[in-house]
Coordinates of C-alpha atoms (C1' of nucleotides) in Angstrom, one line a residue:
Chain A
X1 CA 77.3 62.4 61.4
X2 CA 79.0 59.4 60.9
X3 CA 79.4 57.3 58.0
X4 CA 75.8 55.6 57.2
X5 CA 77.4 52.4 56.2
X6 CA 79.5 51.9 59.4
X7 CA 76.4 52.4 61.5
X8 CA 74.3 49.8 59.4
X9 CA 77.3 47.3 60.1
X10 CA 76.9 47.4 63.9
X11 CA 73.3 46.2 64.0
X12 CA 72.8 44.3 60.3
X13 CA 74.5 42.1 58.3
X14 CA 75.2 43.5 54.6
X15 CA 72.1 43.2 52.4
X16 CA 70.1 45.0 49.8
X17 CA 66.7 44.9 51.3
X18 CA 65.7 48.3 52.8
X19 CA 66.1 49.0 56.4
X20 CA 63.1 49.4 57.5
X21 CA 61.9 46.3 55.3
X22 CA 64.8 44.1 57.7
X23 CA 63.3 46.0 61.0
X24 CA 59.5 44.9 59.7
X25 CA 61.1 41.2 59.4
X26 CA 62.7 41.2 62.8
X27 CA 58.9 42.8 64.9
X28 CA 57.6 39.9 63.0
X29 CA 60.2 37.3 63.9
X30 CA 59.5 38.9 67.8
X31 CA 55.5 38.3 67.6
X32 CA 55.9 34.8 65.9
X33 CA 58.0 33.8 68.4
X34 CA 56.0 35.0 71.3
X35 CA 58.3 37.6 72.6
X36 CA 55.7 39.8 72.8
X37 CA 52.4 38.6 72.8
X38 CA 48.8 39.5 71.8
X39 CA 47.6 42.4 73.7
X40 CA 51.1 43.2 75.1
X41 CA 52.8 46.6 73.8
X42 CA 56.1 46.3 72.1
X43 CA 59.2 48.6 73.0
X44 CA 58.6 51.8 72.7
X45 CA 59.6 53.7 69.3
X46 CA 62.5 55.7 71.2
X47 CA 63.8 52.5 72.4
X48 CA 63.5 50.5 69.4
X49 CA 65.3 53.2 67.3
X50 CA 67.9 52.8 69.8
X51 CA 68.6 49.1 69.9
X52 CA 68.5 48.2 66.3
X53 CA 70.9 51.2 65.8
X54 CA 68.2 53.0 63.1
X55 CA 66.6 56.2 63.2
X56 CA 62.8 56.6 64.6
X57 CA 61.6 57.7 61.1
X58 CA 62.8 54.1 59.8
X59 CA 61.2 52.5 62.8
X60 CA 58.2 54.3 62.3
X61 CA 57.6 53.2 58.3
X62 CA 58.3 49.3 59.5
X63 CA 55.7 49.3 62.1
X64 CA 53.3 51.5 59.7
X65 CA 53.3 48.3 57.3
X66 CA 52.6 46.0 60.2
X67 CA 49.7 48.6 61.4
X68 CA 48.4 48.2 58.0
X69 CA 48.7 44.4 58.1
X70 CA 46.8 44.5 61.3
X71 CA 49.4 43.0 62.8
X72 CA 50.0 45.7 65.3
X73 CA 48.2 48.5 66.8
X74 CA 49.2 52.4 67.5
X75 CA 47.6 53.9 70.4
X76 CA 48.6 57.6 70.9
X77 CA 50.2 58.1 74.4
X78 CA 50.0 54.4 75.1
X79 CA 52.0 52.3 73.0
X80 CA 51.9 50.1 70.3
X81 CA 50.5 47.0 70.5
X82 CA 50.5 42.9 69.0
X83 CA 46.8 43.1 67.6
X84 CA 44.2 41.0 69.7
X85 CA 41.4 39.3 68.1
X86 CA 38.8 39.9 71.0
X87 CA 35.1 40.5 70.5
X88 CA 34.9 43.7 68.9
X89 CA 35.2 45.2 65.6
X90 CA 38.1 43.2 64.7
X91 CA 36.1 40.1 65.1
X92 CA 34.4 41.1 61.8
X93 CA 37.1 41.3 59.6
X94 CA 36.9 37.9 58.9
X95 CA 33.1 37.5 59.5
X96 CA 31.3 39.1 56.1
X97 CA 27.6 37.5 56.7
X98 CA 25.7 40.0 57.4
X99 CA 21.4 40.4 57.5
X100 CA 20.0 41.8 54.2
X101 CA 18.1 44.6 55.9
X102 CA 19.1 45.0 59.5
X103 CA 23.0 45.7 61.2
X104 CA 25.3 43.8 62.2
X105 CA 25.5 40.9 64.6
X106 CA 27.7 38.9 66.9
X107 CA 26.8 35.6 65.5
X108 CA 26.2 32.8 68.2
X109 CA 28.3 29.8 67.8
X110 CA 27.2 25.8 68.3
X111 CA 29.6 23.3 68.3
X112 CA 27.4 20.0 66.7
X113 CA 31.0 18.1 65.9
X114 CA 34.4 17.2 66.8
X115 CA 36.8 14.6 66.0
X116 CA 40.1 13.5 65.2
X117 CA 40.9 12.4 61.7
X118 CA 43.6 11.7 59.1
X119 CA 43.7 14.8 56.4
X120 CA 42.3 13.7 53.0
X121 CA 44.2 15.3 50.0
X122 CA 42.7 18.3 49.5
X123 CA 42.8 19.3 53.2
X124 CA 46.5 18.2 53.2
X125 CA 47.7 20.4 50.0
X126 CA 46.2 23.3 51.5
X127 CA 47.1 22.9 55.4
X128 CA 50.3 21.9 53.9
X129 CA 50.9 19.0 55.7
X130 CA 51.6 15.1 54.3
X131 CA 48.9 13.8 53.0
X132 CA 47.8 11.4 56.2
X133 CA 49.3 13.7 59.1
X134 CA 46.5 14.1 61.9
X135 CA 43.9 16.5 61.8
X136 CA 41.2 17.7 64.0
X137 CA 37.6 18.8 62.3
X138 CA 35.3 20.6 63.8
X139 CA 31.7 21.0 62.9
X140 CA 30.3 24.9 64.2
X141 CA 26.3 25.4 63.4
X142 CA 26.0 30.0 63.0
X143 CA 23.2 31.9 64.0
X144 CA 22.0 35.2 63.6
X145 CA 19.4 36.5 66.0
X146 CA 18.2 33.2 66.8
X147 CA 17.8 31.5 63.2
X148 CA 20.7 29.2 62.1
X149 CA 22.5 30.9 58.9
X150 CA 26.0 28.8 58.1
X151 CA 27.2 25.6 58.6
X152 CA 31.0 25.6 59.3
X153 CA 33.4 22.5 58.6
X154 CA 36.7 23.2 60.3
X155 CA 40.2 21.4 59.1
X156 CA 43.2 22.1 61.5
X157 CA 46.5 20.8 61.3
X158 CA 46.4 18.5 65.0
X159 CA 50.3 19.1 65.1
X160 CA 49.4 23.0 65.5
X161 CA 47.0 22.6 67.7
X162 CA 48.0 19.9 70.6
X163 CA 45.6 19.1 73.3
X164 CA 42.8 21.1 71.7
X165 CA 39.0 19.6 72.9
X166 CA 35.5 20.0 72.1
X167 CA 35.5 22.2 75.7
X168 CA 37.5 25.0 74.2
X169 CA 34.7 25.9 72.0
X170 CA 31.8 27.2 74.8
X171 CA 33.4 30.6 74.0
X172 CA 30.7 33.2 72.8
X173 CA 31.1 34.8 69.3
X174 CA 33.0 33.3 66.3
X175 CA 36.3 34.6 67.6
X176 CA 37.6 31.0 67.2
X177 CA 40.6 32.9 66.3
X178 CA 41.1 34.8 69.1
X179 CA 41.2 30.9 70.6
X180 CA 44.0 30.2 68.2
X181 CA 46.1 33.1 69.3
X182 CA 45.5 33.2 73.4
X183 CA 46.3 29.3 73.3
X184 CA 48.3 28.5 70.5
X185 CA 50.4 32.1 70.0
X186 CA 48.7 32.1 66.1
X187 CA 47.8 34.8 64.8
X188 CA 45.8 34.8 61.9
X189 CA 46.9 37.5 59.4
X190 CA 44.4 37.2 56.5
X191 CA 42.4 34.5 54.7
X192 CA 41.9 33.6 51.2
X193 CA 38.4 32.5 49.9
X194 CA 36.4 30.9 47.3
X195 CA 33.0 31.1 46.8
X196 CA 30.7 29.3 44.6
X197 CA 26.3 28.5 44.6
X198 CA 25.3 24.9 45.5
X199 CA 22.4 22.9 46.4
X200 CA 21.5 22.2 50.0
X201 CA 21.5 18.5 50.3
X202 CA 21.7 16.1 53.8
X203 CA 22.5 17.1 57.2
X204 CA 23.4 20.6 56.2
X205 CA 20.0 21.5 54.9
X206 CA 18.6 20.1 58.4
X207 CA 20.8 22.0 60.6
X208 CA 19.9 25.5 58.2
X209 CA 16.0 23.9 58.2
X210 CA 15.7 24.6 54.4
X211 CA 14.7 21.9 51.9
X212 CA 16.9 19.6 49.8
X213 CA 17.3 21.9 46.7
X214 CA 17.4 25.1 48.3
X215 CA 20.4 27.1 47.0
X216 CA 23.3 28.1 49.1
X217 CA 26.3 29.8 49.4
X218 CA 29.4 27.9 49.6
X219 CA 32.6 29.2 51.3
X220 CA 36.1 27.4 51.1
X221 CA 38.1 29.6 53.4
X222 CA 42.2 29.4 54.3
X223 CA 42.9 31.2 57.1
X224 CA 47.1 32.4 57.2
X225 CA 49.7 33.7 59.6
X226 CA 52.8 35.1 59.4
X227 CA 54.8 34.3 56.2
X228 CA 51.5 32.7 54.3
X229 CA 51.5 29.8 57.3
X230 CA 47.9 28.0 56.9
X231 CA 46.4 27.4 59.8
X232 CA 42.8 26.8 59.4
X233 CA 40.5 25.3 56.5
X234 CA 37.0 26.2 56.6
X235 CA 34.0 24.8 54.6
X236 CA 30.7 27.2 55.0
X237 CA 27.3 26.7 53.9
X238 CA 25.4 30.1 54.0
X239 CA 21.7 30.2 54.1
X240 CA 21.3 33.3 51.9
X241 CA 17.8 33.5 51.7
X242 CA 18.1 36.5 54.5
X243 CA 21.8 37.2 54.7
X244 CA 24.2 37.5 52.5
X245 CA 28.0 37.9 52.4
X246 CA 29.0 41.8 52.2
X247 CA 32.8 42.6 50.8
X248 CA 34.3 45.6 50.2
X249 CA 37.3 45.9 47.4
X250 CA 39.6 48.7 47.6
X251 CA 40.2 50.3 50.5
X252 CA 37.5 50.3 52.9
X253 CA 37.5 54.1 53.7
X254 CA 36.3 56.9 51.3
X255 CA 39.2 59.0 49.4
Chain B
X1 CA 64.0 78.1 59.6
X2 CA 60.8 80.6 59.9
X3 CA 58.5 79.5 62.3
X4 CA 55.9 76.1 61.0
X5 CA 52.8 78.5 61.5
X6 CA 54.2 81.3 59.7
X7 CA 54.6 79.5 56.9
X8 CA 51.5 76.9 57.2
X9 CA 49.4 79.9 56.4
X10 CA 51.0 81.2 53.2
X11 CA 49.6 77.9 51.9
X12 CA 46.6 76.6 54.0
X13 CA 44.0 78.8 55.7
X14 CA 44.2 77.2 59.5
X15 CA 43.0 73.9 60.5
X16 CA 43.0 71.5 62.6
X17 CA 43.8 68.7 60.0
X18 CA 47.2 67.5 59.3
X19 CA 48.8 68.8 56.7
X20 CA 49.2 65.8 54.5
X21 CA 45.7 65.3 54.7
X22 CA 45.2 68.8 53.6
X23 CA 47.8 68.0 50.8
X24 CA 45.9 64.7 50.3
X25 CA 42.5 66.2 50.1
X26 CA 44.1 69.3 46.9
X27 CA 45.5 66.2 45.1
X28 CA 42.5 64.6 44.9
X29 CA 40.5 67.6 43.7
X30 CA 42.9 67.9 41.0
X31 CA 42.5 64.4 40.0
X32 CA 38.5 64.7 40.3
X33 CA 38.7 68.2 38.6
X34 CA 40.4 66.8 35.6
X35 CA 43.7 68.6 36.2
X36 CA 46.0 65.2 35.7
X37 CA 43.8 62.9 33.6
X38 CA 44.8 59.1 33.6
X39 CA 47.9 57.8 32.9
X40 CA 49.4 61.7 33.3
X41 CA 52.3 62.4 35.5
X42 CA 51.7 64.6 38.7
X43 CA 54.3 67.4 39.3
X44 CA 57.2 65.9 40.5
X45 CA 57.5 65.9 44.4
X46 CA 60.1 68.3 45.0
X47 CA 58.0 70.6 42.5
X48 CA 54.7 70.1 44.8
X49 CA 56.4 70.7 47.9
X50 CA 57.2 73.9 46.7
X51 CA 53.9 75.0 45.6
X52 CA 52.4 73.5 48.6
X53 CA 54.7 75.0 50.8
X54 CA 55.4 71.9 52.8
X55 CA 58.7 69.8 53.4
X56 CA 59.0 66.6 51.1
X57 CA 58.1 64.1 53.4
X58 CA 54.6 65.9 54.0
X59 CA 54.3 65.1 50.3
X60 CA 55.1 61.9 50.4
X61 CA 52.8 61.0 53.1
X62 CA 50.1 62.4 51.5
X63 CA 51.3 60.5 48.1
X64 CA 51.6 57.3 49.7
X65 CA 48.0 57.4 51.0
X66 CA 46.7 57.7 47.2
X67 CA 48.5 55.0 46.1
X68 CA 47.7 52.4 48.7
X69 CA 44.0 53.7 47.5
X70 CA 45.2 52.6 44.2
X71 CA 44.4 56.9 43.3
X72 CA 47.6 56.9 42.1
X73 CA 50.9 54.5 41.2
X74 CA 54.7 55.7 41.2
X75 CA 57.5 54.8 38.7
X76 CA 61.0 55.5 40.3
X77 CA 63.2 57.8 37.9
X78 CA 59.6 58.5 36.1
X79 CA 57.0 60.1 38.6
X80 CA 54.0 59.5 39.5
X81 CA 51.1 59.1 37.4
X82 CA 47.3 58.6 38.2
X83 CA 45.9 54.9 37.6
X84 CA 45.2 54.1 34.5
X85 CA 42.5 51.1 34.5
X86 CA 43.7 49.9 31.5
X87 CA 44.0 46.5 30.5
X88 CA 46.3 44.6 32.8
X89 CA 46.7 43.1 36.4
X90 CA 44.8 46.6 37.7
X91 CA 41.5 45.3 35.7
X92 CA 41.7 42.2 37.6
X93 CA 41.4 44.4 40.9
X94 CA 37.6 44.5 40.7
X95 CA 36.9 40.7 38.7
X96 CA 36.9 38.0 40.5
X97 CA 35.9 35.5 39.1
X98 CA 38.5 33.2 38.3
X99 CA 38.8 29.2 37.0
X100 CA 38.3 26.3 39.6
X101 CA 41.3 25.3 38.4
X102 CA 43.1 27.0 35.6
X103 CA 45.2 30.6 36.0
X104 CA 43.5 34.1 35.4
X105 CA 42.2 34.5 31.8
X106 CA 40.5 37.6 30.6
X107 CA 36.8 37.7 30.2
X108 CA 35.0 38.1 26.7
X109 CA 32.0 40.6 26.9
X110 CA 29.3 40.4 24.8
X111 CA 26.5 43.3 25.0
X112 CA 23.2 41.9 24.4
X113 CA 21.1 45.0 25.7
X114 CA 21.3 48.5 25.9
X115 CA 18.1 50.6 27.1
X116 CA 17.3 54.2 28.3
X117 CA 15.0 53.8 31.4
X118 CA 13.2 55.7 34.5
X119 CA 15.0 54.4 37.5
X120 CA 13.8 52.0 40.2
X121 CA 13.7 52.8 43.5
X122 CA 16.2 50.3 44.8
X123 CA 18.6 51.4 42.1
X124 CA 17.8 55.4 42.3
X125 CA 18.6 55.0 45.9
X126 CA 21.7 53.3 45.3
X127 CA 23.2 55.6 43.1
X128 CA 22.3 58.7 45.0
X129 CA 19.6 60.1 42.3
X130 CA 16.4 60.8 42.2
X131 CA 13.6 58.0 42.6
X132 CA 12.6 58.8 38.4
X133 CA 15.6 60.5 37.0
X134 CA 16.8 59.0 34.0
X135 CA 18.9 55.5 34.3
X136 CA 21.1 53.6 31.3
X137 CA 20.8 50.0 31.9
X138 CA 22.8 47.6 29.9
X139 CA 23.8 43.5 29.9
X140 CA 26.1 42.0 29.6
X141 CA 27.2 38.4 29.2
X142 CA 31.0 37.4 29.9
X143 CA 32.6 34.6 28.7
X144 CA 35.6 32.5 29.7
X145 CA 37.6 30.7 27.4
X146 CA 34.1 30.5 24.9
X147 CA 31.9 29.7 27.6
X148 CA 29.6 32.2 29.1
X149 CA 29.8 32.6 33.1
X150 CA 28.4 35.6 33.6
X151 CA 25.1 38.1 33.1
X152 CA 25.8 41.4 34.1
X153 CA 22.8 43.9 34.5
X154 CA 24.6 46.9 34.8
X155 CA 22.7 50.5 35.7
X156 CA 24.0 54.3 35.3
X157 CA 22.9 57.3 36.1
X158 CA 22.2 58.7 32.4
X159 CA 23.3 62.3 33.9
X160 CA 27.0 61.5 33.9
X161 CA 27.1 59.3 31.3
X162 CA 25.8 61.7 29.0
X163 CA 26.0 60.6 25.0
X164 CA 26.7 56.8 26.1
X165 CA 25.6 54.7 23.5
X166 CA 26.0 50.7 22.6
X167 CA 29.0 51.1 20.4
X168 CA 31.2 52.0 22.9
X169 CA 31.2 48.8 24.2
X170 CA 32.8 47.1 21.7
X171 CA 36.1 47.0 23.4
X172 CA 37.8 43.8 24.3
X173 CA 38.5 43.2 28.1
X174 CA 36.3 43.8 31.4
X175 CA 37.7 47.5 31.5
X176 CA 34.5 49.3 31.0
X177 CA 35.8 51.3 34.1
X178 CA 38.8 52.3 31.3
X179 CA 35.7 53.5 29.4
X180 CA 34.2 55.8 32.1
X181 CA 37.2 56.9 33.1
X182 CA 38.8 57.6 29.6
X183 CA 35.2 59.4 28.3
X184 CA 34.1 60.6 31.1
X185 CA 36.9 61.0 33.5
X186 CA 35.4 59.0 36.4
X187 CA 37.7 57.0 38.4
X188 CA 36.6 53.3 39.8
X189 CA 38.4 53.5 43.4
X190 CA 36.0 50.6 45.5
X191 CA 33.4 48.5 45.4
X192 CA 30.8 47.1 47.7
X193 CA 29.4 43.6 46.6
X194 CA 26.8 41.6 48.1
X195 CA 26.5 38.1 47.5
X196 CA 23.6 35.2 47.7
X197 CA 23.1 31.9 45.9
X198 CA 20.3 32.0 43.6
X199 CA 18.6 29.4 41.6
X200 CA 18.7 30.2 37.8
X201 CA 15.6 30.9 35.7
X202 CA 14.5 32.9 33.0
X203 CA 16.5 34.4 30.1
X204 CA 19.5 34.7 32.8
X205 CA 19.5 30.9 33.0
X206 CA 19.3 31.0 29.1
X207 CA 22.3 33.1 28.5
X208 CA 24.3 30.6 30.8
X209 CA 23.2 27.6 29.1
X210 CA 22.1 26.2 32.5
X211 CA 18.7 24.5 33.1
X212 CA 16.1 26.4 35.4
X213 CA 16.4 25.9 39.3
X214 CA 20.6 25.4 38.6
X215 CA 22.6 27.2 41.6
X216 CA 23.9 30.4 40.7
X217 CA 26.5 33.4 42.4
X218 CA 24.5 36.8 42.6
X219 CA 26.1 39.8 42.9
X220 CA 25.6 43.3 44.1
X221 CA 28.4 45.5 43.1
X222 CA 28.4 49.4 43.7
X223 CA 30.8 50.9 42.4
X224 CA 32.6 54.3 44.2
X225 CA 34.6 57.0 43.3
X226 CA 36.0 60.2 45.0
X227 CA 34.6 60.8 48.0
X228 CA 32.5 57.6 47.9
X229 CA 30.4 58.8 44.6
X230 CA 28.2 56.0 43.4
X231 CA 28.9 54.9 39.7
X232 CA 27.9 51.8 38.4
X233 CA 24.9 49.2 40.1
X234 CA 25.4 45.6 38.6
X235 CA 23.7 42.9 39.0
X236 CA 25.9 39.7 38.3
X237 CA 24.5 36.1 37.9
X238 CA 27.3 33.6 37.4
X239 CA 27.9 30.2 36.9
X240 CA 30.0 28.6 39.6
X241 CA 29.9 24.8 38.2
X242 CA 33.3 25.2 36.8
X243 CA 34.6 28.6 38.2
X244 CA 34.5 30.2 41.2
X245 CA 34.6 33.9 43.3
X246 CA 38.0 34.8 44.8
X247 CA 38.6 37.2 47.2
X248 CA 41.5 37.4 49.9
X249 CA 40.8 38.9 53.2
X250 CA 43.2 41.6 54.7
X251 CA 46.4 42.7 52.8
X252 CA 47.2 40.6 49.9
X253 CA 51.0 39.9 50.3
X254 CA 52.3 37.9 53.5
X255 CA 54.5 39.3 56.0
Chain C
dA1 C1' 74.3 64.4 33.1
dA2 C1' 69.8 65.6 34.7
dG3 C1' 65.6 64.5 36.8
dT4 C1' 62.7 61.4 39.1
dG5 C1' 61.2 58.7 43.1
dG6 C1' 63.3 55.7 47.3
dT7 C1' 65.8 55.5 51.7
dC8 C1' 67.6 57.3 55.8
dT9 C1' 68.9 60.6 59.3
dA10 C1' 68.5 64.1 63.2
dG11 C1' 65.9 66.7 65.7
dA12 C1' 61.8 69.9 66.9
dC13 C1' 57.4 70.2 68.5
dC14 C1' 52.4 68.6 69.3
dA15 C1' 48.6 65.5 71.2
dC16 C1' 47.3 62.2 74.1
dT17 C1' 47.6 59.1 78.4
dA18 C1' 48.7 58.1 83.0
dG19 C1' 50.2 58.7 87.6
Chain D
dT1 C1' 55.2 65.7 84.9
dA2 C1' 56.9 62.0 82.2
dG3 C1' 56.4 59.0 78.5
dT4 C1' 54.1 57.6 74.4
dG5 C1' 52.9 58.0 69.5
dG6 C1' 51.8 61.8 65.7
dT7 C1' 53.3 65.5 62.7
dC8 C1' 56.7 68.2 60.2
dT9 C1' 61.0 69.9 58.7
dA10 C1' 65.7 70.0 56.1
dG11 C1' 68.9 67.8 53.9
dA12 C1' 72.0 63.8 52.3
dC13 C1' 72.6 60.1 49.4
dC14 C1' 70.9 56.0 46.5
dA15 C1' 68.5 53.8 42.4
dC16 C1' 66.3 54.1 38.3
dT17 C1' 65.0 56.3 33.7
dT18 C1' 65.9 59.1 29.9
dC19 C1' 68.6 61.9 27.0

DNA sequence: AAGTGGTCTAGACCACTAG
DNA sequence: TAGTGGTCTAGACCACTTC
């Protein structure tokens, strides 16, 4: 076997990180950049091993951390693929309203507003952008079996999202994301949120059809690609009088 | 090398399950059984692959699912030892309840009941007990920075929490899962919380210095161990006028 | 120096999918 | 049958901790 350090030269520059942690770096450099795209497979383990000059084990543990990420997908005797947000199971990873009694629900999806705006300062700190770039905000009005349950105030970035219209949104099901990704090559990775209790007041408590007063729950969401990238600012108003927002801490699945 | 079968059933009686999850499955009965108590050091690896019978790297697999399940953290040049939930970032893991603005700050707890009870059936089924066996139920109220935030109704099933009284709960910091796992060798692994906005009233809106009908965070928190065991039902009202719930959606670090 | 976990390799064989 | 990911092995060497 030849020298370890000699074979590392011929595909990576000298550097401390782990190997696997620079061939994790370069899958997600290849997805960002749309080199492979969602739904596509990448290059098969074999073949990977083989052009980044690494062995399949090492190959293996970098895509096991994007796997984890759900950035990627394994499929036994297929290949492995860039994740796609489609209507299915992974549309709820990001969805946690669920009915108090009764299962799970593809929620349907009304588009009440959309314009185009100048980010205020909050919006701006958190999309990351100077303080007057453009910005596009979208107004969505959930439902749940027919009742309307959340009230969704959407920030985008207008630079990330060019030529977006009100059209794009007749889509069924709340994978708004899976928009973001087919169109725009974003893939949204994992969201940070902030919940508090407020008052219904104004022309949130008429879409919901509950009373001034009434208490809801209040959902600041940033939604984040590769590398901690926002992408999407999200202002919910939950009717929780029969749903309520279900999270699960810890890994999801029994030990 | 002998043949794998051979020597697969020195160690395991045949099955179709992987190895590591065999391996998995033996460490975690020794964890449950009391065998490596918190804080202890596992055998080293090289020591369990021989008394498993298995190459390293089987042993690390099965390792590295524990400790993504938080089960169990590693210290290179040390070993690895199980969790300890002892005061520190890993008591954070399950509190989230964090300043609008300010940094992390650890919560006060002040126990203002403690009762013996018959349980309810909401609770009984919860917990996995009979509809009348015997329940300890006990509040708390949690402060931040001097100001309360939080009532905590907490319920246990009084059969594993046998001799529990209200002195134990003296102890500074929201680590009562250091308590159940340091007296009683239970070990917090997940929760499941369901959230609604409330509107205060009663003593709950007393204890929070709040007037009656002011919007409040309920929460719904199992609390799971080994093989998904129920421990702990709370019921948490908090004040979200100056603080707020936090709670990040798919893997915590970027990529 | 001894002992621990961390990285990496090379290769065998199994399980699943598709033509 | 060929190609893919899934499991498992055996062993080398590195990085860190402790004595």
């Amino acid at each position: 076997m030849p020298p370890r350090t000699a074979r590392r030269l011929t595909s990576f520059t000298s550097s401390d990180r782990p190997l696997y942690d620079q061939v994790r770096q370069r899958l997600i450099e290849g997805i960002s950049a749309g080199e492979w795209r969602a739904g596509e497979a990448i290059p098969p383990e074999i073949e990977l091993s083989q052009s980044f000059g690494v062995s399949i084990g090492t190959i293996r543990k970098a895509v096991d951390a994007l796997v984890a990420h759900r950035a990627l997908v394994r499929r036994q005797g297929k290949g492995t693929f860039v994740t796609a947000h489609d209507i299915g199971q992974l549309a709820f990873h990001f969805f946690h309203i669920v009915p108090r009694d009764g299962a799970k629900v593809y929620p349907e999806v009304r588009t009440v507003g959309f314009r185009r705006d100048r980010g205020d300062p909050m919006s701006a700190r958190a999309l990351q952008i100077a303080p007057h770039d453009k910005v596009i905000r979208i107004r969505n009005v959930l439902s749940l079996a027919g009742a309307p349950v959340s009230v969704d105030d959407i920030t985008l970035a207008a630079e990330l999202f060019r030529g977006l219209s009100e059209k794009h949104f007749v889509s069924r099901g709340n994978t708004i994301y899976h928009l973001y990704q087919s169109r725009y090559g974003i893939n949204v990775l994992r969201t940070e949120e902030r919940l508090r209790a407020v008052l219904a007041k104004g022309d949130v408590a008429q879409h919901l059809g509950v009373a001034e007063g009434a208490p809801l729950l209040e959902i600041r969401r940033l939604a984040l690609s590769f590398r901690d990238r926002p992408v999407e600012l999200r202002l919910s108003h939950v009717n929780t009088a029969r749903h309520e927002y279900y999270n699960t801490l810890g890994k999801g699945e029994a030990l």
